[in-house]
């Protein structure tokens, strides 16, 4: 039984320099753990694209690739069949090509006995100012009354899927327990029905870390505020670091060009 496997999903070979650097960083920092490149069946990955210690796992093009896009990926990540692929493993770390790993704390996090660990959705202090708080309360009630999703419902929840540690057995069981809810999620295409929203909000018996503990694992949106909340300490990793609004912060910390040049 493996304690953990690192899963890096890719669906194309022409990765951007930043994506290449992210993967190289993951391979280097987490090389003591089994690492798998998850790819669609029709993607022929050259043998020399990754180091020999990196394995490859092909899945259906319906799940991963351009055929169904994000809908296919969401379906895969809410599928019992997907997690069944890792029945010999206690945890899987989903690590997208826009995630960055700062140091190897994977064994530590696996020992914390959570079912799902990921970056939390943070509520910034500005939303707690009296006038704005009152407006946000009205907006939430208005949206819910009209059957619309309100992002405020995610504040404090743990689950951004781009860098997430998942207990395989718990996810397998949840895929069966919440089959009807998963069907509902798969029938919608709006971002509020993405798989990570499901895993952060629907399972009632999941063990999640607190918001502050989750910040020690990963940052996503508003990294400057996250760093302040985390007492100036970088987390185990981060997600979406190369998006323009996040890169303005991360460019002072992540030297991706150096990682890429080291490979060359």
C-alpha atoms as a printed R data frame, in Angstrom:
    type eleno elety resid chain resno       x      y       z
1   ATOM     1    CA   UNK     A     1   0.000  0.000   0.000
2   ATOM     2    CA   UNK     A     2   1.426  3.353  -1.040
3   ATOM     3    CA   UNK     A     3   1.023  6.267   1.326
4   ATOM     4    CA   UNK     A     4   0.721  8.819  -1.477
5   ATOM     5    CA   UNK     A     5   1.123  9.273  -5.217
6   ATOM     6    CA   UNK     A     6   1.618 12.603  -6.993
7   ATOM     7    CA   UNK     A     7  -0.694 12.978  -9.991
8   ATOM     8    CA   UNK     A     8   0.109 15.591 -12.651
9   ATOM     9    CA   UNK     A     9  -2.633 15.851 -15.298
10  ATOM    10    CA   UNK     A    10  -1.630 17.041 -18.781
11  ATOM    11    CA   UNK     A    11  -3.657 16.950 -22.002
12  ATOM    12    CA   UNK     A    12  -1.208 18.452 -24.519
13  ATOM    13    CA   UNK     A    13   2.508 18.372 -25.254
14  ATOM    14    CA   UNK     A    14   3.072 22.037 -26.109
15  ATOM    15    CA   UNK     A    15   3.359 23.231 -22.526
16  ATOM    16    CA   UNK     A    16   4.224 26.854 -21.856
17  ATOM    17    CA   UNK     A    17   7.614 27.656 -20.265
18  ATOM    18    CA   UNK     A    18   5.867 28.427 -16.970
19  ATOM    19    CA   UNK     A    19   4.020 25.105 -17.051
20  ATOM    20    CA   UNK     A    20   7.260 23.284 -17.812
21  ATOM    21    CA   UNK     A    21   8.919 25.016 -14.870
22  ATOM    22    CA   UNK     A    22   6.039 24.070 -12.562
23  ATOM    23    CA   UNK     A    23   6.310 20.408 -13.526
24  ATOM    24    CA   UNK     A    24  10.100 20.430 -13.155
25  ATOM    25    CA   UNK     A    25   9.762 21.947  -9.698
26  ATOM    26    CA   UNK     A    26   7.238 19.302  -8.678
27  ATOM    27    CA   UNK     A    27   9.417 16.486 -10.014
28  ATOM    28    CA   UNK     A    28  12.473 17.802  -8.212
29  ATOM    29    CA   UNK     A    29  10.927 18.642  -4.840
30  ATOM    30    CA   UNK     A    30   8.666 15.576  -4.608
31  ATOM    31    CA   UNK     A    31  10.904 13.040  -6.319
32  ATOM    32    CA   UNK     A    32  11.016 10.817  -3.199
33  ATOM    33    CA   UNK     A    33   7.344  9.984  -3.826
34  ATOM    34    CA   UNK     A    34   5.776  8.034  -6.718
35  ATOM    35    CA   UNK     A    35   4.848 10.491  -9.487
36  ATOM    36    CA   UNK     A    36   2.435  9.798 -12.347
37  ATOM    37    CA   UNK     A    37   1.715 11.861 -15.437
38  ATOM    38    CA   UNK     A    38  -2.000 11.523 -16.117
39  ATOM    39    CA   UNK     A    39  -2.797 11.935 -19.810
40  ATOM    40    CA   UNK     A    40  -5.496 11.126 -22.380
41  ATOM    41    CA   UNK     A    41  -5.100  7.874 -24.310
42  ATOM    42    CA   UNK     A    42  -4.509  9.641 -27.617
43  ATOM    43    CA   UNK     A    43  -1.576 11.692 -26.312
44  ATOM    44    CA   UNK     A    44   1.712 10.026 -27.187
45  ATOM    45    CA   UNK     A    45   4.247 11.260 -24.654
46  ATOM    46    CA   UNK     A    46   7.891 10.925 -25.775
47  ATOM    47    CA   UNK     A    47   9.972  8.670 -23.539
48  ATOM    48    CA   UNK     A    48  12.490 11.446 -22.919
49  ATOM    49    CA   UNK     A    49   9.939 14.082 -21.928
50  ATOM    50    CA   UNK     A    50  10.117 13.105 -18.242
51  ATOM    51    CA   UNK     A    51  12.762 11.445 -16.022
52  ATOM    52    CA   UNK     A    52  12.768  7.622 -15.803
53  ATOM    53    CA   UNK     A    53  11.327  7.657 -12.279
54  ATOM    54    CA   UNK     A    54   8.117  9.290 -13.535
55  ATOM    55    CA   UNK     A    55   5.342  6.882 -14.545
56  ATOM    56    CA   UNK     A    56   2.546  7.528 -17.016
57  ATOM    57    CA   UNK     A    57  -1.129  6.677 -16.702
58  ATOM    58    CA   UNK     A    58  -3.510  6.958 -19.647
59  ATOM    59    CA   UNK     A    59  -7.213  7.649 -19.126
60  ATOM    60    CA   UNK     A    60 -10.173  8.074 -21.440
61  ATOM    61    CA   UNK     A    61 -10.278 11.053 -23.782
62  ATOM    62    CA   UNK     A    62 -13.791 11.602 -22.453
63  ATOM    63    CA   UNK     A    63 -12.198 12.436 -19.101
64  ATOM    64    CA   UNK     A    64  -9.077 14.335 -20.040
65  ATOM    65    CA   UNK     A    65  -8.398 16.304 -23.202
66  ATOM    66    CA   UNK     A    66 -10.101 18.580 -25.679
67  ATOM    67    CA   UNK     A    67 -13.073 16.331 -26.419
68  ATOM    68    CA   UNK     A    68 -15.079 17.374 -23.350
69  ATOM    69    CA   UNK     A    69 -12.766 19.982 -21.817
70  ATOM    70    CA   UNK     A    70 -13.448 21.045 -18.248
71  ATOM    71    CA   UNK     A    71 -16.716 19.080 -18.204
72  ATOM    72    CA   UNK     A    72 -14.804 15.872 -18.856
73  ATOM    73    CA   UNK     A    73 -12.261 16.707 -16.168
74  ATOM    74    CA   UNK     A    74 -15.026 17.453 -13.647
75  ATOM    75    CA   UNK     A    75 -16.688 14.152 -14.497
76  ATOM    76    CA   UNK     A    76 -13.408 12.299 -13.975
77  ATOM    77    CA   UNK     A    77 -12.719 13.907 -10.621
78  ATOM    78    CA   UNK     A    78 -16.195 13.005  -9.351
79  ATOM    79    CA   UNK     A    79 -15.986  9.439 -10.631
80  ATOM    80    CA   UNK     A    80 -15.674  6.324  -8.487
81  ATOM    81    CA   UNK     A    81 -13.858  4.682 -11.409
82  ATOM    82    CA   UNK     A    82 -11.142  7.323 -11.313
83  ATOM    83    CA   UNK     A    83 -10.347  6.856  -7.631
84  ATOM    84    CA   UNK     A    84 -10.527  3.088  -8.116
85  ATOM    85    CA   UNK     A    85  -7.368  3.452 -10.214
86  ATOM    86    CA   UNK     A    86  -5.542  4.274  -6.984
87  ATOM    87    CA   UNK     A    87  -6.943  1.592  -4.686
88  ATOM    88    CA   UNK     A    88  -3.369  0.669  -3.733
89  ATOM    89    CA   UNK     A    89  -2.779  4.192  -2.409
90  ATOM    90    CA   UNK     A    90  -3.988  6.029   0.704
91  ATOM    91    CA   UNK     A    91  -3.700  9.552  -0.723
92  ATOM    92    CA   UNK     A    92  -3.264 11.176  -4.095
93  ATOM    93    CA   UNK     A    93  -1.894 14.679  -4.543
94  ATOM    94    CA   UNK     A    94  -3.495 16.363  -7.552
95  ATOM    95    CA   UNK     A    95  -0.903 18.811  -8.831
96  ATOM    96    CA   UNK     A    96  -1.837 20.877 -11.880
97  ATOM    97    CA   UNK     A    97   0.686 22.455 -14.226
98  ATOM    98    CA   UNK     A    98  -0.041 25.846 -12.631
99  ATOM    99    CA   UNK     A    99   0.853 24.665  -9.125
100 ATOM   100    CA   UNK     A   100   4.189 25.342  -7.458
101 ATOM   101    CA   UNK     A   101   5.678 23.194  -4.684
102 ATOM   102    CA   UNK     A   102   8.005 25.009  -2.268
103 ATOM   103    CA   UNK     A   103   9.193 22.094  -0.122
104 ATOM   104    CA   UNK     A   104   8.442 18.449   0.517
105 ATOM   105    CA   UNK     A   105   5.949 18.255   3.383
106 ATOM   106    CA   UNK     A   106   3.829 15.584   1.739
107 ATOM   107    CA   UNK     A   107   4.390 12.900   4.363
108 ATOM   108    CA   UNK     A   108   3.497 15.384   7.100
109 ATOM   109    CA   UNK     A   109   0.190 16.255   5.460
110 ATOM   110    CA   UNK     A   110  -0.676 12.621   4.839
111 ATOM   111    CA   UNK     A   111  -0.303 11.995   8.581
112 ATOM   112    CA   UNK     A   112  -2.798 14.709   9.531
113 ATOM   113    CA   UNK     A   113  -5.748 12.372   8.911
114 ATOM   114    CA   UNK     A   114  -7.793 14.708   6.707
115 ATOM   115    CA   UNK     A   115  -9.915 13.506   3.807
116 ATOM   116    CA   UNK     A   116  -9.364 16.612   1.701
117 ATOM   117    CA   UNK     A   117  -6.710 19.318   1.991
118 ATOM   118    CA   UNK     A   118  -6.402 22.273  -0.389
119 ATOM   119    CA   UNK     A   119  -6.236 26.051  -0.463
120 ATOM   120    CA   UNK     A   120  -9.197 27.684   1.291
121 ATOM   121    CA   UNK     A   121 -11.458 30.254  -0.306
122 ATOM   122    CA   UNK     A   122 -10.544 33.370   1.628
123 ATOM   123    CA   UNK     A   123 -12.802 36.230   2.687
124 ATOM   124    CA   UNK     A   124 -10.747 39.409   2.730
125 ATOM   125    CA   UNK     A   125 -11.185 41.935   5.570
126 ATOM   126    CA   UNK     A   126 -12.767 44.517   3.244
127 ATOM   127    CA   UNK     A   127 -15.891 42.372   3.083
128 ATOM   128    CA   UNK     A   128 -16.311 42.674   6.840
129 ATOM   129    CA   UNK     A   129 -16.581 46.466   6.800
130 ATOM   130    CA   UNK     A   130 -20.109 47.440   7.999
131 ATOM   131    CA   UNK     A   131 -21.534 48.894   4.776
132 ATOM   132    CA   UNK     A   132 -19.949 46.283   2.496
133 ATOM   133    CA   UNK     A   133 -20.891 43.477   4.894
134 ATOM   134    CA   UNK     A   134 -24.516 44.612   4.828
135 ATOM   135    CA   UNK     A   135 -24.510 44.774   1.035
136 ATOM   136    CA   UNK     A   136 -22.915 41.324   0.740
137 ATOM   137    CA   UNK     A   137 -25.505 39.900   3.114
138 ATOM   138    CA   UNK     A   138 -28.285 41.339   0.933
139 ATOM   139    CA   UNK     A   139 -26.603 40.066  -2.242
140 ATOM   140    CA   UNK     A   140 -26.264 36.554  -0.837
141 ATOM   141    CA   UNK     A   141 -29.915 36.444   0.212
142 ATOM   142    CA   UNK     A   142 -31.009 37.842  -3.162
143 ATOM   143    CA   UNK     A   143 -29.037 35.260  -5.135
144 ATOM   144    CA   UNK     A   144 -30.157 32.361  -2.993
145 ATOM   145    CA   UNK     A   145 -33.774 33.491  -3.251
146 ATOM   146    CA   UNK     A   146 -33.444 33.376  -7.033
147 ATOM   147    CA   UNK     A   147 -31.685 30.015  -7.014
148 ATOM   148    CA   UNK     A   148 -28.324 31.459  -8.048
149 ATOM   149    CA   UNK     A   149 -24.881 30.565  -6.778
150 ATOM   150    CA   UNK     A   150 -23.188 33.042  -4.451
151 ATOM   151    CA   UNK     A   151 -19.430 32.862  -4.058
152 ATOM   152    CA   UNK     A   152 -19.770 33.895  -0.419
153 ATOM   153    CA   UNK     A   153 -20.969 30.390   0.382
154 ATOM   154    CA   UNK     A   154 -17.410 29.198  -0.319
155 ATOM   155    CA   UNK     A   155 -15.690 31.564   2.108
156 ATOM   156    CA   UNK     A   156 -13.839 29.515   4.686
157 ATOM   157    CA   UNK     A   157 -14.331 26.293   2.740
158 ATOM   158    CA   UNK     A   158 -11.336 24.129   1.840
159 ATOM   159    CA   UNK     A   159 -11.065 22.657  -1.591
160 ATOM   160    CA   UNK     A   160  -9.372 24.418  -4.504
161 ATOM   161    CA   UNK     A   161  -8.650 21.407  -6.698
162 ATOM   162    CA   UNK     A   162  -5.533 22.515  -8.574
163 ATOM   163    CA   UNK     A   163  -3.317 21.463  -5.673
164 ATOM   164    CA   UNK     A   164  -5.210 19.106  -3.415
165 ATOM   165    CA   UNK     A   165  -4.491 16.081  -1.266
166 ATOM   166    CA   UNK     A   166  -7.316 13.519  -1.354
167 ATOM   167    CA   UNK     A   167  -7.864 10.382   0.701
168 ATOM   168    CA   UNK     A   168  -8.709  7.789  -1.932
169 ATOM   169    CA   UNK     A   169 -11.059  5.626   0.147
170 ATOM   170    CA   UNK     A   170 -13.082  8.617   1.358
171 ATOM   171    CA   UNK     A   171 -13.483  9.925  -2.188
172 ATOM   172    CA   UNK     A   172 -14.468  6.481  -3.503
173 ATOM   173    CA   UNK     A   173 -17.179  6.139  -0.870
174 ATOM   174    CA   UNK     A   174 -18.425  9.683  -1.439
175 ATOM   175    CA   UNK     A   175 -18.777  9.045  -5.176
176 ATOM   176    CA   UNK     A   176 -21.283  6.330  -4.310
177 ATOM   177    CA   UNK     A   177 -23.013  8.097  -1.415
178 ATOM   178    CA   UNK     A   178 -23.536 11.307  -3.360
179 ATOM   179    CA   UNK     A   179 -24.239  9.790  -6.764
180 ATOM   180    CA   UNK     A   180 -27.383 11.880  -7.342
181 ATOM   181    CA   UNK     A   181 -25.651 15.108  -6.347
182 ATOM   182    CA   UNK     A   182 -22.791 14.270  -8.708
183 ATOM   183    CA   UNK     A   183 -25.264 13.754 -11.546
184 ATOM   184    CA   UNK     A   184 -26.643 17.222 -10.845
185 ATOM   185    CA   UNK     A   185 -23.176 18.754 -10.876
186 ATOM   186    CA   UNK     A   186 -22.284 16.978 -14.121
187 ATOM   187    CA   UNK     A   187 -25.442 18.310 -15.766
188 ATOM   188    CA   UNK     A   188 -24.296 21.928 -15.340
189 ATOM   189    CA   UNK     A   189 -21.447 23.761 -17.044
190 ATOM   190    CA   UNK     A   190 -21.156 26.835 -14.804
191 ATOM   191    CA   UNK     A   191 -17.922 27.187 -12.804
192 ATOM   192    CA   UNK     A   192 -19.868 26.970  -9.554
193 ATOM   193    CA   UNK     A   193 -20.477 23.311 -10.402
194 ATOM   194    CA   UNK     A   194 -16.799 22.473 -10.807
195 ATOM   195    CA   UNK     A   195 -15.569 19.352  -9.069
196 ATOM   196    CA   UNK     A   196 -13.619 21.190  -6.378
197 ATOM   197    CA   UNK     A   197 -16.729 23.130  -5.330
198 ATOM   198    CA   UNK     A   198 -18.508 19.796  -4.951
199 ATOM   199    CA   UNK     A   199 -15.756 18.285  -2.814
200 ATOM   200    CA   UNK     A   200 -15.531 21.399  -0.649
201 ATOM   201    CA   UNK     A   201 -19.241 21.689   0.081
202 ATOM   202    CA   UNK     A   202 -21.233 18.481  -0.426
203 ATOM   203    CA   UNK     A   203 -19.690 15.580   1.585
204 ATOM   204    CA   UNK     A   204 -21.057 15.879   5.103
205 ATOM   205    CA   UNK     A   205 -18.672 13.501   6.841
206 ATOM   206    CA   UNK     A   206 -15.366 14.640   5.316
207 ATOM   207    CA   UNK     A   207 -12.573 15.698   7.633
208 ATOM   208    CA   UNK     A   208 -11.281 19.072   6.477
209 ATOM   209    CA   UNK     A   209  -8.560 21.223   8.059
210 ATOM   210    CA   UNK     A   210  -9.441 24.616   9.452
211 ATOM   211    CA   UNK     A   211  -8.985 27.618   7.209
212 ATOM   212    CA   UNK     A   212  -5.756 28.590   8.970
213 ATOM   213    CA   UNK     A   213  -4.338 25.074   8.719
214 ATOM   214    CA   UNK     A   214  -5.279 24.893   5.043
215 ATOM   215    CA   UNK     A   215  -3.296 28.101   4.457
216 ATOM   216    CA   UNK     A   216  -0.196 26.240   5.641
217 ATOM   217    CA   UNK     A   217  -0.854 23.747   2.844
218 ATOM   218    CA   UNK     A   218  -1.644 26.047  -0.089
219 ATOM   219    CA   UNK     A   219  -2.529 29.547  -1.298
220 ATOM   220    CA   UNK     A   220  -4.653 30.351  -4.310
221 ATOM   221    CA   UNK     A   221  -6.445 33.685  -4.702
222 ATOM   222    CA   UNK     A   222  -5.167 36.801  -2.884
223 ATOM   223    CA   UNK     A   223  -1.706 35.376  -2.073
224 ATOM   224    CA   UNK     A   224  -0.455 38.566  -0.385
225 ATOM   225    CA   UNK     A   225  -3.290 38.424   2.129
226 ATOM   226    CA   UNK     A   226  -2.821 34.666   2.520
227 ATOM   227    CA   UNK     A   227   0.856 35.202   3.334
228 ATOM   228    CA   UNK     A   228  -0.074 37.754   5.968
229 ATOM   229    CA   UNK     A   229  -2.665 35.403   7.449
230 ATOM   230    CA   UNK     A   230  -0.033 32.655   7.498
231 ATOM   231    CA   UNK     A   231   2.352 34.787   9.576
232 ATOM   232    CA   UNK     A   232   4.632 35.486   6.626
233 ATOM   233    CA   UNK     A   233   5.332 31.782   6.018
234 ATOM   234    CA   UNK     A   234   5.118 30.240   2.566
235 ATOM   235    CA   UNK     A   235   2.856 27.174   2.367
236 ATOM   236    CA   UNK     A   236   3.717 23.692   1.111
237 ATOM   237    CA   UNK     A   237   2.639 24.893  -2.341
238 ATOM   238    CA   UNK     A   238   0.425 27.283  -4.241
239 ATOM   239    CA   UNK     A   239  -1.932 27.238  -7.193
240 ATOM   240    CA   UNK     A   240  -2.603 29.644 -10.098
241 ATOM   241    CA   UNK     A   241   0.715 31.397  -9.493
242 ATOM   242    CA   UNK     A   242   1.129 32.224 -13.206
243 ATOM   243    CA   UNK     A   243  -2.215 33.972 -13.671
244 ATOM   244    CA   UNK     A   244  -1.557 37.694 -14.285
245 ATOM   245    CA   UNK     A   245  -3.294 38.934 -11.138
246 ATOM   246    CA   UNK     A   246  -1.395 36.401  -9.007
247 ATOM   247    CA   UNK     A   247   1.927 36.589 -10.824
248 ATOM   248    CA   UNK     A   248   2.304 40.237  -9.802
249 ATOM   249    CA   UNK     A   249   2.852 38.842  -6.305
250 ATOM   250    CA   UNK     A   250   4.590 35.536  -7.037
251 ATOM   251    CA   UNK     A   251   7.193 36.910  -9.461
252 ATOM   252    CA   UNK     A   252   9.142 38.194  -6.448
253 ATOM   253    CA   UNK     A   253   9.200 34.710  -4.895
254 ATOM   254    CA   UNK     A   254   9.047 32.094  -7.646
255 ATOM   255    CA   UNK     A   255  12.102 32.075  -9.909
256 ATOM   256    CA   UNK     A   256  10.645 29.830 -12.586
257 ATOM   257    CA   UNK     A   257  13.188 30.848 -15.223
258 ATOM   258    CA   UNK     A   258  16.027 29.586 -13.048
259 ATOM   259    CA   UNK     A   259  14.271 26.235 -12.650
260 ATOM   260    CA   UNK     A   260  13.819 26.015 -16.409
261 ATOM   261    CA   UNK     A   261  17.431 26.958 -17.101
262 ATOM   262    CA   UNK     A   262  18.698 24.380 -14.618
263 ATOM   263    CA   UNK     A   263  16.995 21.703 -16.703
264 ATOM   264    CA   UNK     A   264  18.754 22.943 -19.841
